[in-house]
Coordinates of C-alpha atoms in Angstrom, one line a residue:
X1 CA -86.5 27.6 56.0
X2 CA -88.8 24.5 55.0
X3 CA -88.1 25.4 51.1
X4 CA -84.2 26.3 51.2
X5 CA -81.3 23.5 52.1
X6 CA -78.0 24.9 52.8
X7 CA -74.0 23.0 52.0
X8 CA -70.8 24.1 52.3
X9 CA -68.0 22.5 49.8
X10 CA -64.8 23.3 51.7
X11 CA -63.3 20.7 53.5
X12 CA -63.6 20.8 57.6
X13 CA -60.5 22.1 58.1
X14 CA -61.4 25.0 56.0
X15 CA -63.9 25.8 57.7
X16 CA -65.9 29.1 59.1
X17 CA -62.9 29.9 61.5
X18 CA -60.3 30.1 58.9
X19 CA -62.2 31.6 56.5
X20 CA -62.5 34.4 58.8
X21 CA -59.1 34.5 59.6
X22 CA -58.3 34.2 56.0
X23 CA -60.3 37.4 55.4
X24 CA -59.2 39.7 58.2
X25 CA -55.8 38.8 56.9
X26 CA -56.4 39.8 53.3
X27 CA -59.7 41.2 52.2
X28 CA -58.9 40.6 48.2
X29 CA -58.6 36.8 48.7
X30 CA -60.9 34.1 48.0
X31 CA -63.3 32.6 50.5
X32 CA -64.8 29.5 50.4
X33 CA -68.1 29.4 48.9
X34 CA -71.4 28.4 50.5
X35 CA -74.4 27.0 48.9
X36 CA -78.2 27.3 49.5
X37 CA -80.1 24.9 47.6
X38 CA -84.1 24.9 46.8
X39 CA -86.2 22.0 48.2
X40 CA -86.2 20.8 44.6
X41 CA -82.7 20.8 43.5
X42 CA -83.9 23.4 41.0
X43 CA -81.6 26.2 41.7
X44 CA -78.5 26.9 44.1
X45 CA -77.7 30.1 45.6
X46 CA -74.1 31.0 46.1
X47 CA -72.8 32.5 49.0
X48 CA -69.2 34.5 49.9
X49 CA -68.4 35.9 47.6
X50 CA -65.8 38.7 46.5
X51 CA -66.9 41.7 44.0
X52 CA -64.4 43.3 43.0
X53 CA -64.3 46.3 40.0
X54 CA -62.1 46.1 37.2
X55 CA -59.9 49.0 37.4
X56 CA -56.9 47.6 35.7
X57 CA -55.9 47.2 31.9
X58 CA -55.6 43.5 30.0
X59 CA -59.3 43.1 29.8
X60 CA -60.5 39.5 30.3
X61 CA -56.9 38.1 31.0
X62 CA -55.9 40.4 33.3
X63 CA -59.3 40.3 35.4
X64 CA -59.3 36.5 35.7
X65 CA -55.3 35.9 36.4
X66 CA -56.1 38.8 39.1
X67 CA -59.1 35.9 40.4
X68 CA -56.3 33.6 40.2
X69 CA -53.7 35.0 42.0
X70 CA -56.2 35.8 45.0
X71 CA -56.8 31.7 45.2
X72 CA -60.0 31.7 43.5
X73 CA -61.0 28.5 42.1
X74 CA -64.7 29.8 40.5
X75 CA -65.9 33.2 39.4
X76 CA -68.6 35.2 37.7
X77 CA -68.8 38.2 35.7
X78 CA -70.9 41.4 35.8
X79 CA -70.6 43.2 32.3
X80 CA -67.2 44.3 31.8
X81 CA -66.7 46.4 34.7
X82 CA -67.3 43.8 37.9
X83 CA -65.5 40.7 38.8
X84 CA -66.7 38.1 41.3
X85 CA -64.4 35.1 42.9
X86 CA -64.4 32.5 45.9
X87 CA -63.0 29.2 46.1
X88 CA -63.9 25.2 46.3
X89 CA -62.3 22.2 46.4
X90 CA -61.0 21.0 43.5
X91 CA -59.4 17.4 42.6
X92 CA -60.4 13.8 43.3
X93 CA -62.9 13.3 45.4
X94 CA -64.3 17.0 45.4
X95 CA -68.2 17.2 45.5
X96 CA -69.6 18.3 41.7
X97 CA -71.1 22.2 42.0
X98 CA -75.0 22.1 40.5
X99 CA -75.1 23.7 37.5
X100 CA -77.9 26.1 38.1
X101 CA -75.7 27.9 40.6
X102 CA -76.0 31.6 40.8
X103 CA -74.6 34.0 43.3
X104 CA -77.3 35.4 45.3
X105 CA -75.6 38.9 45.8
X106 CA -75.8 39.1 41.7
X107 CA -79.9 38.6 41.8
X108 CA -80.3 40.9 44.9
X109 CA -78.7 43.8 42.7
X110 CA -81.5 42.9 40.6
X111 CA -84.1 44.4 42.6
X112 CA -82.6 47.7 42.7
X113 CA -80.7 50.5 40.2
X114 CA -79.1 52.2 43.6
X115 CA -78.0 51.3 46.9
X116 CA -78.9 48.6 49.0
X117 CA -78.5 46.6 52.1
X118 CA -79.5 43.0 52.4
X119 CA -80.3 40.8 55.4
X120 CA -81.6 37.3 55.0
X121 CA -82.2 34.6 57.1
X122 CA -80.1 31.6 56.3
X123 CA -80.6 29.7 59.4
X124 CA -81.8 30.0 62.8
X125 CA -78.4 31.2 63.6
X126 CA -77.4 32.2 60.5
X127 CA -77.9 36.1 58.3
X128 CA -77.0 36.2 54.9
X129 CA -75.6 40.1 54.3
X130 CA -74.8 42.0 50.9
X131 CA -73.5 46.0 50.0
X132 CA -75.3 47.5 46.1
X133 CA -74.2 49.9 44.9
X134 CA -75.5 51.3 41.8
X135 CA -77.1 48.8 41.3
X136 CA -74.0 46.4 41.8
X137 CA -72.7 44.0 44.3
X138 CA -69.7 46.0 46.1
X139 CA -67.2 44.2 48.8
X140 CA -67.9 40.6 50.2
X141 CA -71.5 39.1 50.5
X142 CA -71.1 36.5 53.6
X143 CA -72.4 34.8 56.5
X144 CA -73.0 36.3 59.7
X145 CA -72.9 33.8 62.5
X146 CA -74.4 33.9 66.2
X147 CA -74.5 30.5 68.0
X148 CA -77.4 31.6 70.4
X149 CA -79.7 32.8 67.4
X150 CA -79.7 36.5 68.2
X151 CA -79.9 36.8 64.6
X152 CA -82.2 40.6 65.1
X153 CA -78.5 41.7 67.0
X154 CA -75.9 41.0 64.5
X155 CA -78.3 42.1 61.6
X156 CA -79.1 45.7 63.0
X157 CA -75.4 45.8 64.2
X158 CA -74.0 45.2 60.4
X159 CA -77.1 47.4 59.3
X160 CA -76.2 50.3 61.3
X161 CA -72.7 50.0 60.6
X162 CA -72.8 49.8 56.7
X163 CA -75.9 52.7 57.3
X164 CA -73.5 54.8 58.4
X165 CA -71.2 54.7 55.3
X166 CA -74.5 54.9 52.8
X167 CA -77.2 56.8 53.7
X168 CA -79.0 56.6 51.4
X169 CA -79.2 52.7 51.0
X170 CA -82.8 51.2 51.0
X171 CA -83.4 48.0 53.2
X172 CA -84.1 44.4 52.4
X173 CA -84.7 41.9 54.8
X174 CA -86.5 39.5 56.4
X175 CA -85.9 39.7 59.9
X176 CA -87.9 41.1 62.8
X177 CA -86.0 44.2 63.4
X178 CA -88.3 45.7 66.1
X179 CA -88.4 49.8 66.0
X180 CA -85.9 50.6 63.1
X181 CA -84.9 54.0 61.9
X182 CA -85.1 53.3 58.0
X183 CA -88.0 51.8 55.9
X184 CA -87.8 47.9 55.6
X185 CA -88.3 46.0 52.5
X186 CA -89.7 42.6 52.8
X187 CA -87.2 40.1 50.6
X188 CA -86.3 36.8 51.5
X189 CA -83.5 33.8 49.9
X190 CA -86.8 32.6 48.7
X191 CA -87.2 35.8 46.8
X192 CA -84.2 35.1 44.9
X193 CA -84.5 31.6 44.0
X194 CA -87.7 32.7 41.7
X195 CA -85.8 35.8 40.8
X196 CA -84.8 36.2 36.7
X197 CA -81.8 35.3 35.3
X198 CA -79.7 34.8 32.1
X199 CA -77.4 31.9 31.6
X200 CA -74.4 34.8 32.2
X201 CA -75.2 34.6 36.1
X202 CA -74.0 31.3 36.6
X203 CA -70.7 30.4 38.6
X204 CA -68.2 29.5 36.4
X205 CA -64.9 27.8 36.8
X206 CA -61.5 29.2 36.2
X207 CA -60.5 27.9 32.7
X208 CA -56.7 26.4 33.4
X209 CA -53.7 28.7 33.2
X210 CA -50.9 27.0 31.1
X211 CA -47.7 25.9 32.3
X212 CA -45.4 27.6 30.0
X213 CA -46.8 31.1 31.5
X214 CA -45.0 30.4 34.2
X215 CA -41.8 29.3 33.2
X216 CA -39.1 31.9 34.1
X217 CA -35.9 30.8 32.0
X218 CA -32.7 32.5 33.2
X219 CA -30.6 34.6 31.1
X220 CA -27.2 32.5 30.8
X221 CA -30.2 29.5 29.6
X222 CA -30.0 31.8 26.7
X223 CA -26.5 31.7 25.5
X224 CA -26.6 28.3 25.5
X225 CA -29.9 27.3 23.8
X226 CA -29.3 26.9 20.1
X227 CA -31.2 29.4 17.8
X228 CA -33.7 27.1 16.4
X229 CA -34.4 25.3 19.7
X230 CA -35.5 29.1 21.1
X231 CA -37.4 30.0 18.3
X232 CA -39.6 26.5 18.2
X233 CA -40.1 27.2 22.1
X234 CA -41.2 30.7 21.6
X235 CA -43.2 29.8 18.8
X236 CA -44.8 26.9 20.5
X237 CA -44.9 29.5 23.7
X238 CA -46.4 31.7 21.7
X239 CA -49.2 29.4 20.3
X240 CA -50.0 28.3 23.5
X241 CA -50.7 31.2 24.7
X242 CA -52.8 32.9 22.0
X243 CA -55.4 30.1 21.9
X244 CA -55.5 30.4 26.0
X245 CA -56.1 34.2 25.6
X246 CA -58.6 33.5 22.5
X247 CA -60.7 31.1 24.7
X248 CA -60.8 33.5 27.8
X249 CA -62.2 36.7 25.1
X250 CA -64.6 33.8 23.7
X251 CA -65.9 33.1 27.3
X252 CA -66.0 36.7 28.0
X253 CA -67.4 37.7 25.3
X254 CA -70.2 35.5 25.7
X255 CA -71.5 36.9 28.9
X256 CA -70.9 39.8 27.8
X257 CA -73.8 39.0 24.9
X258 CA -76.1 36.9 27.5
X259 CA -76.0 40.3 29.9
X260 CA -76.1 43.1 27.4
X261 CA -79.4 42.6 26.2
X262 CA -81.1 41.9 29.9
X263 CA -83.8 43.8 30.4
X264 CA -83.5 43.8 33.7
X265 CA -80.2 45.8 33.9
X266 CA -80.8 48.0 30.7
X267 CA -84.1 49.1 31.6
X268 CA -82.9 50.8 35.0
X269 CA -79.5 52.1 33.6
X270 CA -82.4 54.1 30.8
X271 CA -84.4 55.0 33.6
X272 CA -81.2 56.9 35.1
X273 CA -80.5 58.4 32.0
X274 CA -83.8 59.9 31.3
X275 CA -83.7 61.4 35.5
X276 CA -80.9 62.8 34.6
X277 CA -82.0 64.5 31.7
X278 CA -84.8 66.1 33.4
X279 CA -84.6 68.4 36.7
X280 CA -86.8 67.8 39.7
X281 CA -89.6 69.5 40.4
X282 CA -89.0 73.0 42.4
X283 CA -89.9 76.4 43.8
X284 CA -86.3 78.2 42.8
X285 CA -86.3 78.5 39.3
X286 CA -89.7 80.7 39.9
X287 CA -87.6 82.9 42.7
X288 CA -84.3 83.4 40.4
X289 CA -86.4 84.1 37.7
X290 CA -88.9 86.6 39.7
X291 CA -86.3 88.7 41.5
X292 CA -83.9 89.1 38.0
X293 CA -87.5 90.9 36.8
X294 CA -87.6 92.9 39.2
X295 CA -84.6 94.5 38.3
X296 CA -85.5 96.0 34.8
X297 CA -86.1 99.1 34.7
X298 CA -89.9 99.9 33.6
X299 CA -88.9 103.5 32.0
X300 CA -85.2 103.9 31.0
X301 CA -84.3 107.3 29.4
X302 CA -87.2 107.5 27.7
X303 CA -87.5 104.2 26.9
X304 CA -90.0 101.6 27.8
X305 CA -90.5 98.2 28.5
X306 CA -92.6 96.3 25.9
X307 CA -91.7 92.3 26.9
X308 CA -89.5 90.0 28.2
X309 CA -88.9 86.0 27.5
X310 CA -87.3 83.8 29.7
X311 CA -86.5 80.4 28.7
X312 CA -84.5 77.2 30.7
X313 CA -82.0 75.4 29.0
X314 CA -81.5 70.9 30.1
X315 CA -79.8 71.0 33.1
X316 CA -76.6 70.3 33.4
X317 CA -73.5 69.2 36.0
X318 CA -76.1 70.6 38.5
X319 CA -77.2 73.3 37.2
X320 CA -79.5 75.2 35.4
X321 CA -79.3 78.2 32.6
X322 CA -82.3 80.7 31.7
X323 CA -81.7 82.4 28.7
X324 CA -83.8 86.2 29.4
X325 CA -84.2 88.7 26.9
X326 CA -86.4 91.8 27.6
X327 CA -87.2 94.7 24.6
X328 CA -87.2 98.1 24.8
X329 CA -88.9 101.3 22.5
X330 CA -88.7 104.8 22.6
X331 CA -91.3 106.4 24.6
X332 CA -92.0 109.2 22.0
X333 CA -90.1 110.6 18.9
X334 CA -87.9 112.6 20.4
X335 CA -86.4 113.4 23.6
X336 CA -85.2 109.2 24.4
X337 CA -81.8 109.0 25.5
X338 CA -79.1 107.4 22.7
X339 CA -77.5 104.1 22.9
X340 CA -74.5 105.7 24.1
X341 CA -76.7 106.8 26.8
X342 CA -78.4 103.5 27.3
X343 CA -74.9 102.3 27.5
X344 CA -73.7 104.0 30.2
X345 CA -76.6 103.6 32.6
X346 CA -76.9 100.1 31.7
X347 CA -78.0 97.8 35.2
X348 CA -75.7 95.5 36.9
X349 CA -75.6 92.0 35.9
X350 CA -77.2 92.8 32.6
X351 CA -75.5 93.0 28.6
X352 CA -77.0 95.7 26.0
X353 CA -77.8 94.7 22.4
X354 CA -78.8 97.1 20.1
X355 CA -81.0 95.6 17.9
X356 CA -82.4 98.6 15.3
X357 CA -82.5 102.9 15.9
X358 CA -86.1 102.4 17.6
X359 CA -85.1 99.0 19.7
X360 CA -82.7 97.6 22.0
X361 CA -82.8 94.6 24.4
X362 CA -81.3 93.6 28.0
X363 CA -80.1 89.8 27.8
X364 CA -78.8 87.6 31.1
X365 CA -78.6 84.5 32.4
X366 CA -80.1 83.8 36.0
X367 CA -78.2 80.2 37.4
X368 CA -79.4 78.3 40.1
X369 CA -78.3 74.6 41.8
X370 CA -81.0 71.6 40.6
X371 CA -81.5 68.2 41.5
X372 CA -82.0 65.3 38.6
X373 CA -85.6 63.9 38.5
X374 CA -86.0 61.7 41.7
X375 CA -88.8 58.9 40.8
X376 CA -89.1 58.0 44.1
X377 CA -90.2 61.2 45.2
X378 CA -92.3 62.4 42.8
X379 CA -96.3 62.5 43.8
X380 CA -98.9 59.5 41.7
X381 CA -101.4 61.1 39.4
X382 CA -103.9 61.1 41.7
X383 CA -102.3 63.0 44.2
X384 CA -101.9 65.9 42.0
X385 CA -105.6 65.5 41.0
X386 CA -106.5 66.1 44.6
X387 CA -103.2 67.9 46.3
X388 CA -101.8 70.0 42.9
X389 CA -105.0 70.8 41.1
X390 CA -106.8 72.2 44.6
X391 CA -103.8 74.7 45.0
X392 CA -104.6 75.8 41.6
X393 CA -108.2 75.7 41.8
X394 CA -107.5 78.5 44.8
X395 CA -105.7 80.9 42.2
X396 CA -108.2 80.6 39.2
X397 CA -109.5 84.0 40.3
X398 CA -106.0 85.5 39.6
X399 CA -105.4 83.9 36.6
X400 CA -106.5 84.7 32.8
X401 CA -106.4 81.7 31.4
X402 CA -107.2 78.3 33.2
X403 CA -104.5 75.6 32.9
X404 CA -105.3 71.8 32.2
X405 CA -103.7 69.0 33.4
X406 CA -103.5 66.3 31.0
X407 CA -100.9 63.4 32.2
X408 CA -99.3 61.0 29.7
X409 CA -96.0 58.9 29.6
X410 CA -93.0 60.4 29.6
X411 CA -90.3 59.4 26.8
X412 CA -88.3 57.5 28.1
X413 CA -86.0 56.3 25.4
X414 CA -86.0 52.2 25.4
X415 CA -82.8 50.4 25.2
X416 CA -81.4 48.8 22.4
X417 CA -80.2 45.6 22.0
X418 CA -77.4 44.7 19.5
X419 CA -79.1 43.9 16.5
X420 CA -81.0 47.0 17.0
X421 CA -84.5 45.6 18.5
X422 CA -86.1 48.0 21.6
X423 CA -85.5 45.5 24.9
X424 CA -88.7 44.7 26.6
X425 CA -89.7 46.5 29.6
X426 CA -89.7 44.6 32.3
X427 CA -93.1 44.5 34.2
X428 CA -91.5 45.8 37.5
X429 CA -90.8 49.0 35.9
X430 CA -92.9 52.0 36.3
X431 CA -92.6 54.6 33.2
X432 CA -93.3 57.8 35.1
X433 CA -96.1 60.3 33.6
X434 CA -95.8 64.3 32.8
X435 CA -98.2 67.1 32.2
X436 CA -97.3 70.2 30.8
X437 CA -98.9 73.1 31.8
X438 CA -99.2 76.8 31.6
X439 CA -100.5 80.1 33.3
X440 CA -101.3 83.0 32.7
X441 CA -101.9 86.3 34.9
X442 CA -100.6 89.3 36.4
X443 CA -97.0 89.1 37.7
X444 CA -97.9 89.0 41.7
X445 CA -99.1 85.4 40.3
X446 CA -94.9 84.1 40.7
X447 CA -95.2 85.9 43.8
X448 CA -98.8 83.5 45.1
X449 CA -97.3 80.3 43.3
X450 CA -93.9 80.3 45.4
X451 CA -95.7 81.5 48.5
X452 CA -98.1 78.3 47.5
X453 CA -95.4 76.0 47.4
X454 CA -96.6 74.8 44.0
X455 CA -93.7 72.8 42.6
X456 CA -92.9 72.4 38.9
X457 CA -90.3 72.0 36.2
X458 CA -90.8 75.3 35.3
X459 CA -89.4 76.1 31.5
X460 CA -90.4 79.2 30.2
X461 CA -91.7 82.8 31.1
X462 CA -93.3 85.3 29.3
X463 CA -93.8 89.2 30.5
X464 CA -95.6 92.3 28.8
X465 CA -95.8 95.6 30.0
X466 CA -99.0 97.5 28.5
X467 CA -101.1 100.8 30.1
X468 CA -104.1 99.5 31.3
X469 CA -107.6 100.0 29.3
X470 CA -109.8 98.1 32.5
X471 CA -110.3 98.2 36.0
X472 CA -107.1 98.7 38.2
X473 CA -108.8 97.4 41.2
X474 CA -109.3 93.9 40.3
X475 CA -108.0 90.3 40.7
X476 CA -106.5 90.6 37.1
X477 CA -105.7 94.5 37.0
X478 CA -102.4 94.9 36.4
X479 CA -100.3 96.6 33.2
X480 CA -97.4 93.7 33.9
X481 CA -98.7 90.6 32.4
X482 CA -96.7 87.1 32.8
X483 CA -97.3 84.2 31.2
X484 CA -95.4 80.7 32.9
X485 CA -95.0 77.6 31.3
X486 CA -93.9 74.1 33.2
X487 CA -94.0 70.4 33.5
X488 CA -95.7 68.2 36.1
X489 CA -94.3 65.1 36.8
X490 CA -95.9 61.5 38.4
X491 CA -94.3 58.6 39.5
X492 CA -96.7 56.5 37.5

């Protein structure tokens, strides 16, 4: 790569081999770290790294004395839930690190708010590889060798492999793959050293630990130490240690500010919230819906169906709730059968609620498995121009009133920063678009739509049963009316 130079700070002895070795042998402890440099000195990249999440208590303390007790001489932070380590020489005669020095698994998460797999070219006989996931760096980022510059072999080998264990990753890489099963996106090291980033990204060295942590005095020291000799020690102990924990919370703290207002990492983490706060467009809320109606009864003894109102609650923990009401008369003055008798021929799956002497209602809930909005899979606006509004276009006949399709952005929330401000959206996202809608016909127009395939968040549905004043035999003729109410969604 004419624009990229690459270094490596660990001594020869500590070279590639015993890294390796080092690694196979325990996959918590710190590698040595490998630089790639641009052309101009402007930026390093830093490689080998080990991302770890923070799953135990103590905070800041704990997370970097875990760093240290896995041999890591450097290490960078990812919010307050992701630690990174690796290891350089230290001591007289150790090269200086660049300042600008930024681990290159940390701005590959950047590019994506889910899983990922990245391959780069480091050298003709050298791959770069990373794991994301959520958006995150996850295991070890590090260098895949190959001596005779098969570089295509060991990058669909580690491909396939990690593949395998997330299916759903996307694909980043730079590397001739030939016929490939999954979708490659073109990225390169070059890609990254233009990528954004907040003084929080840098590589950062492990501030020293003090000696008097690690002084274990034994018990019969005790009985012989006078009383004011142990309490100066444990008070100077004590000091000691307080300012060494207060400068650790002041250095995490303070990438914990740089990274808390990034744009780039709140504006996905929004994005997710909003997907999931909206279910993705489908055909079986229509066919839940549609077969619970056809299981009122049209004349009950001697009452008759005037309407009923379906309504869908947010989905939730994969689901999703219709709250249905239908309302019932008397057919005539006399002769309709009591609530006692309503009562006891009541249909299955349905609860009775007596409402006055001359009205009662059937209430139930039809469930049914959803999926959160998927951006990705959503069609553009013009697609629905051409694909959605043709299928409608085909029903118009059937319909009483003809719906409109308006698109405009959907509200999205944005992030807030700490003192309150909306963060700027970065120009890499895409705010997806919606279109409410609504139709109106006889019911055999749920039947056409789910035999259509015309797919919608579908949120409300209205039915009347009236006699009939027109024509039976038309397009419209029918004495059960519907009315359905949904939400088009586009990716942009």
């Amino acid at each position: 790569m004419a624009t990229l130079a690459l270094f490596n700070l660990m001594r020869k002895k500590e070279g590639a081999d015993a890294a390796s070795k080092q690694a196979s042998s325990d996959r918590f402890a710190a590698r040595p770290l490998q630089f790639v440099q641009s052309a101009n000195a402007s930026r390093t990249l830093v490689l080998g790294l080990n991302w770890r999440a923070i799953l135990i208590s103590g905070g800041a303390q704990a997370a970097l004395q875990k760093a240290r007790s896995a041999g890591a001489t450097h290490y960078c932070m990812l919010g307050t839930q992701t630690l990174a380590y690796g290891k350089v020489p230290l001591g007289k005669g150790a090269p200086d690190i660049p300042e600008q020095a930024y681990p290159a698994a940390l701005l590959a998460s950047r590019l994506t708010s889910g899983d990922a797999l990245f391959a780069l070219t480091l050298s003709s006989t050298e791959v770069w590889v990373a794991v994301i996931r959520n958006g995150r760096p996850y295991g070890m980022d590090e260098v895949l060798a190959d001596p005779g510059g098969s570089l295509t072999v060991i990058a669909r080998d580690w491909l396939v492999e990690k593949l395998g264990q997330y299916t759903q990753a996307a694909v980043y890489s730079d590397i001739d793959l030939g016929a490939f099963d999954f979708k490659i996106q073109n990225c390169s090291l070059a890609n990254l050293m233009t990528a954004t980033t907040m003084a929080g990204d840098r590589l950062l060295k492990l501030p020293p630990v003090s000696w008097l942590a690690k002084i274990e005095i034994p018990k019969p020291v005790f009985k012989v130490l006078a009383v004011l000799v142990l309490l100066w020690l444990a008070n100077k102990a004590y000091d000691l240690w307080s300012a060494q924990v207060a400068d650790e919370l002041r250095a995490m703290k303070k990438t914990q500010e740089l990274q808390v207002d990034d744009p780039a990492i709140r504006w996905p983490q929004a994005m997710a919230e909003f997907a999931r706060s909206r279910a993705h467009p489908g055909l079986e809320g229509l066919r839940v819906v549609r077969k619970s109606l056809g299981q009122l009864p049209l004349h009950w003894k001697g009452w008759k169906l005037g309407s009923a109102n379906c309504k869908a609650q947010p989905p939730a923990a994969g689901q999703q709730v219709w709250d249905c009401s239908a309302s019932y008369t008397p057919e005539a003055k006399s002769g309709a059968g009591t609530n006692a008798d309503l009562k006891a021929s009541m249909p299955e799956g349905f609860d009775i609620k007596f409402e006055s002497m001359q009205q009662v209602s059937l209430e139930w809930k039809p469930v049914y498995k959803v999926e959160p909005l998927d951006l990705n899979k959503l069609l553009t606006r013009n697609q629905h121009s051409l694909e959605t509004a043709s299928q409608l276009q085909t029903l118009l006949p059937a319909m009483s009133s003809i719906p409109s399709l308006s698109f405009t952005s959907s509200g999205v929330s944005p992030p807030k920063s700490n003192s309150g401000a909306d963060i700027p959206k970065p120009a890499n996202i895409v705010l997806p678009s919606e279109a409410p809608f609504s139709i109106s016909g006889p019911l055999r127009t749920i039947d056409t739509l789910v035999d259509r395939g015309i797919a919608a968040e579908w949120r409300a549905l209205s039915l009347t049963y009236a006699a009939m004043s027109g024509p039976v035999n038309t397009l419209l003729g029918s004495a059960l009316q519907v009315q359905i109410s949904g939400v088009l969604y586009a990716k942009d």
